[in-house]
PDB file of C-alpha atoms in Angstrom:
ATOM      1  CA  ARG M   1      -3.154 -12.485  -0.232  1.00  0.00           C
ATOM      2  CA  LEU M   2      -0.080 -12.737  -2.646  1.00  0.00           C
ATOM      3  CA  PRO M   3       1.288 -16.298  -2.580  1.00  0.00           C
ATOM      4  CA  GLY M   4       4.879 -16.346  -3.986  1.00  0.00           C
ATOM      5  CA  LEU M   5       5.525 -12.786  -4.233  1.00  0.00           C
ATOM      6  CA  LYS M   6       9.047 -12.465  -3.960  1.00  0.00           C
ATOM      7  CA  ILE M   7      10.383  -8.711  -2.692  1.00  0.00           C
ATOM      8  CA  CYS M   8      14.408  -7.358  -3.537  1.00  0.00           C
ATOM      9  CA  TYR M   9      15.483  -4.449  -1.903  1.00  0.00           C
ATOM     10  CA  SER M  10      18.232  -2.493  -3.325  1.00  0.00           C
ATOM     11  CA  HIS M  11      21.183  -0.739  -1.906  1.00  0.00           C
ATOM     12  CA  GLY M  12      21.718  -3.463   0.914  1.00  0.00           C
ATOM     13  CA  GLY M  13      18.104  -3.420   1.950  1.00  0.00           C
ATOM     14  CA  GLY M  14      18.482   0.679   3.164  1.00  0.00           C
ATOM     15  CA  ALA M  15      17.211   0.575   6.798  1.00  0.00           C
ATOM     16  CA  PHE M  16      14.930  -2.491   6.269  1.00  0.00           C
ATOM     17  CA  PRO M  17      17.715  -4.849   7.807  1.00  0.00           C
ATOM     18  CA  CYS M  18      17.809  -2.714  10.976  1.00  0.00           C
ATOM     19  CA  LEU M  19      14.104  -2.350  11.442  1.00  0.00           C
ATOM     20  CA  LEU M  20      13.309  -5.899  11.689  1.00  0.00           C
ATOM     21  CA  GLY M  21      13.419  -6.171  15.431  1.00  0.00           C
ATOM     22  CA  ARG M  22      11.246  -3.025  15.819  1.00  0.00           C
ATOM     23  CA  TRP M  23       8.651  -4.311  13.578  1.00  0.00           C
ATOM     24  CA  ASP M  24       8.588  -7.782  15.384  1.00  0.00           C
ATOM     25  CA  HIS M  25       8.163  -5.844  18.622  1.00  0.00           C
ATOM     26  CA  GLY M  26       5.376  -4.084  17.455  1.00  0.00           C
ATOM     27  CA  PHE M  27       3.845  -6.739  16.108  1.00  0.00           C
ATOM     28  CA  ARG M  28       4.176  -8.793  19.340  1.00  0.00           C
ATOM     29  CA  ASP M  29       3.281  -5.801  21.565  1.00  0.00           C
ATOM     30  CA  ARG M  30       0.407  -4.493  19.358  1.00  0.00           C
ATOM     31  CA  LEU M  31      -0.777  -5.744  16.383  1.00  0.00           C
ATOM     32  CA  SER M  32      -0.690  -9.881  17.174  1.00  0.00           C
ATOM     33  CA  ALA M  33      -3.928  -9.229  19.479  1.00  0.00           C
ATOM     34  CA  GLN M  34      -5.896  -7.280  16.659  1.00  0.00           C
ATOM     35  CA  THR M  35      -5.036  -9.161  13.694  1.00  0.00           C
ATOM     36  CA  GLU M  36      -6.128 -11.966  11.579  1.00  0.00           C
ATOM     37  CA  ALA M  37      -4.498 -15.260  12.259  1.00  0.00           C
ATOM     38  CA  THR M  38      -3.148 -15.202   8.265  1.00  0.00           C
ATOM     39  CA  ILE M  39      -0.790 -12.349   9.747  1.00  0.00           C
ATOM     40  CA  ARG M  40       2.808 -13.758  11.276  1.00  0.00           C
ATOM     41  CA  MET M  41       5.605 -11.840  12.735  1.00  0.00           C
ATOM     42  CA  PRO M  42       7.142  -9.690  10.343  1.00  0.00           C
ATOM     43  CA  THR M  43      10.688 -11.545  10.195  1.00  0.00           C
ATOM     44  CA  ASP M  44       8.445 -14.868   9.033  1.00  0.00           C
ATOM     45  CA  TYR M  45       8.235 -13.254   5.893  1.00  0.00           C
ATOM     46  CA  LEU M  46      12.000 -13.074   4.984  1.00  0.00           C
ATOM     47  CA  VAL M  47      11.849 -16.166   3.087  1.00  0.00           C
ATOM     48  CA  ASP M  48      10.248 -14.236   0.526  1.00  0.00           C
ATOM     49  CA  MET M  49      12.334 -11.083   0.858  1.00  0.00           C
ATOM     50  CA  TYR M  50      15.762 -10.170  -0.725  1.00  0.00           C
ATOM     51  CA  ALA M  51      18.288  -7.534  -0.793  1.00  0.00           C
ATOM     52  CA  ASP M  52      21.312  -6.800  -2.989  1.00  0.00           C
ATOM     53  CA  SER M  53      24.627  -6.432  -1.351  1.00  0.00           C
ATOM     54  CA  LEU M  54      25.634  -3.025  -2.708  1.00  0.00           C
ATOM     55  CA  THR M  55      26.198  -1.282   0.508  1.00  0.00           C
ATOM     56  CA  HIS M  56      29.810   0.084  -0.135  1.00  0.00           C
ATOM     57  CA  ASP M  57      30.879  -1.217   3.411  1.00  0.00           C
ATOM     58  CA  ALA M  58      32.038  -4.058   4.504  1.00  0.00           C
ATOM     59  CA  ALA M  59      30.645  -4.166   8.291  1.00  0.00           C
ATOM     60  CA  SER M  60      27.116  -3.214   6.459  1.00  0.00           C
ATOM     61  CA  LEU M  61      27.320  -6.245   4.053  1.00  0.00           C
ATOM     62  CA  ARG M  62      28.488  -8.524   6.873  1.00  0.00           C
ATOM     63  CA  PHE M  63      25.259  -7.247   8.903  1.00  0.00           C
ATOM     64  CA  LEU M  64      23.009  -7.763   6.020  1.00  0.00           C
ATOM     65  CA  VAL M  65      24.287 -11.542   5.364  1.00  0.00           C
ATOM     66  CA  GLU M  66      23.921 -12.076   9.343  1.00  0.00           C
ATOM     67  CA  ARG M  67      20.296 -10.695   9.321  1.00  0.00           C
ATOM     68  CA  LEU M  68      19.026 -12.067   6.194  1.00  0.00           C
ATOM     69  CA  GLY M  69      21.115 -14.528   5.560  1.00  0.00           C
ATOM     70  CA  ALA M  70      23.478 -15.477   2.041  1.00  0.00           C
ATOM     71  CA  SER M  71      20.363 -17.398   0.666  1.00  0.00           C
ATOM     72  CA  GLN M  72      18.683 -13.688   0.563  1.00  0.00           C
ATOM     73  CA  VAL M  73      21.188 -11.496  -0.372  1.00  0.00           C
ATOM     74  CA  LEU M  74      22.118 -10.778  -4.132  1.00  0.00           C
ATOM     75  CA  LEU M  75      24.830  -9.438  -6.021  1.00  0.00           C
ATOM     76  CA  GLY M  76      24.202  -5.723  -6.649  1.00  0.00           C
ATOM     77  CA  SER M  77      26.558  -3.608  -8.850  1.00  0.00           C
ATOM     78  CA  ASP M  78      24.343  -0.230  -9.438  1.00  0.00           C
ATOM     79  CA  HIS M  79      26.187  -0.615 -13.019  1.00  0.00           C
ATOM     80  CA  PRO M  80      25.984   1.323 -15.175  1.00  0.00           C
ATOM     81  CA  PHE M  81      25.536   4.279 -12.646  1.00  0.00           C
ATOM     82  CA  ASP M  82      28.441   6.480 -11.364  1.00  0.00           C
ATOM     83  CA  MET M  83      27.584   5.238  -8.076  1.00  0.00           C
ATOM     84  CA  GLY M  84      28.254   1.515  -9.109  1.00  0.00           C
ATOM     85  CA  GLU M  85      30.883  -0.586  -7.677  1.00  0.00           C
ATOM     86  CA  ARG M  86      33.433  -1.770 -10.279  1.00  0.00           C
ATOM     87  CA  ASP M  87      34.359  -4.860  -8.643  1.00  0.00           C
ATOM     88  CA  PRO M  88      31.252  -6.249  -6.577  1.00  0.00           C
ATOM     89  CA  VAL M  89      32.324  -9.603  -6.371  1.00  0.00           C
ATOM     90  CA  GLY M  90      35.985  -8.495  -5.004  1.00  0.00           C
ATOM     91  CA  LYS M  91      34.239  -6.297  -2.706  1.00  0.00           C
ATOM     92  CA  LEU M  92      32.090  -9.177  -1.895  1.00  0.00           C
ATOM     93  CA  SER M  93      34.889 -11.532  -1.194  1.00  0.00           C
ATOM     94  CA  GLU M  94      37.130  -9.018   1.015  1.00  0.00           C
ATOM     95  CA  ALA M  95      34.057  -8.484   3.575  1.00  0.00           C
ATOM     96  CA  VAL M  96      32.783 -12.052   3.808  1.00  0.00           C
ATOM     97  CA  ASP M  97      35.466 -14.963   4.545  1.00  0.00           C
ATOM     98  CA  ASP M  98      33.281 -17.911   3.910  1.00  0.00           C
ATOM     99  CA  PRO M  99      33.429 -18.977   0.124  1.00  0.00           C
ATOM    100  CA  ASP M 100      30.179 -20.795   0.120  1.00  0.00           C
ATOM    101  CA  VAL M 101      28.548 -17.604   1.214  1.00  0.00           C
ATOM    102  CA  VAL M 102      30.606 -15.639  -1.692  1.00  0.00           C
ATOM    103  CA  ALA M 103      29.437 -18.150  -4.073  1.00  0.00           C
ATOM    104  CA  ALA M 104      25.599 -17.922  -2.972  1.00  0.00           C
ATOM    105  CA  ILE M 105      25.686 -14.151  -3.075  1.00  0.00           C
ATOM    106  CA  ALA M 106      27.676 -13.680  -6.350  1.00  0.00           C
ATOM    107  CA  GLY M 107      25.102 -16.083  -8.015  1.00  0.00           C
ATOM    108  CA  GLY M 108      23.676 -18.760  -6.344  1.00  0.00           C
ATOM    109  CA  THR M 109      21.105 -17.176  -4.743  1.00  0.00           C
ATOM    110  CA  ALA M 110      19.738 -15.106  -8.132  1.00  0.00           C
ATOM    111  CA  ALA M 111      19.980 -18.481 -10.038  1.00  0.00           C
ATOM    112  CA  ARG M 112      17.658 -20.061  -7.278  1.00  0.00           C
ATOM    113  CA  LEU M 113      15.620 -16.943  -7.138  1.00  0.00           C
ATOM    114  CA  LEU M 114      14.984 -17.025 -10.790  1.00  0.00           C
ATOM    115  CA  GLY M 115      14.944 -20.584 -11.236  1.00  0.00           C
ATOM    116  CA  VAL M 116      17.743 -21.071 -13.448  1.00  0.00           C
ATOM    117  CA  SER M 117      19.829 -23.129 -11.162  1.00  0.00           C
TER     118      SER M 117
END
């Protein structure tokens, strides 16, 4: 109903990345037989969903990137709030070894999403 709508979750997506398997399972086992043909598996919609990188935890950030892909993760800082990350790119680089992934999250994904690349 809303083509082109993009959704961006803050705080590393919260519980959202951890619930994807449960949502797909529920769709397969309960909803797929009851829904319109236009509704797809929940994870099919990930191409329109984004999350910021602000997890304050390297393992959580790596899981987020693994689950959503670097193309769906944007740099988060929480600036100017006191829970913010002083060096978000540094924390990203500590958590992720691949320089291409770091570059995407540090700005490439946002540039693409906003149409400024």
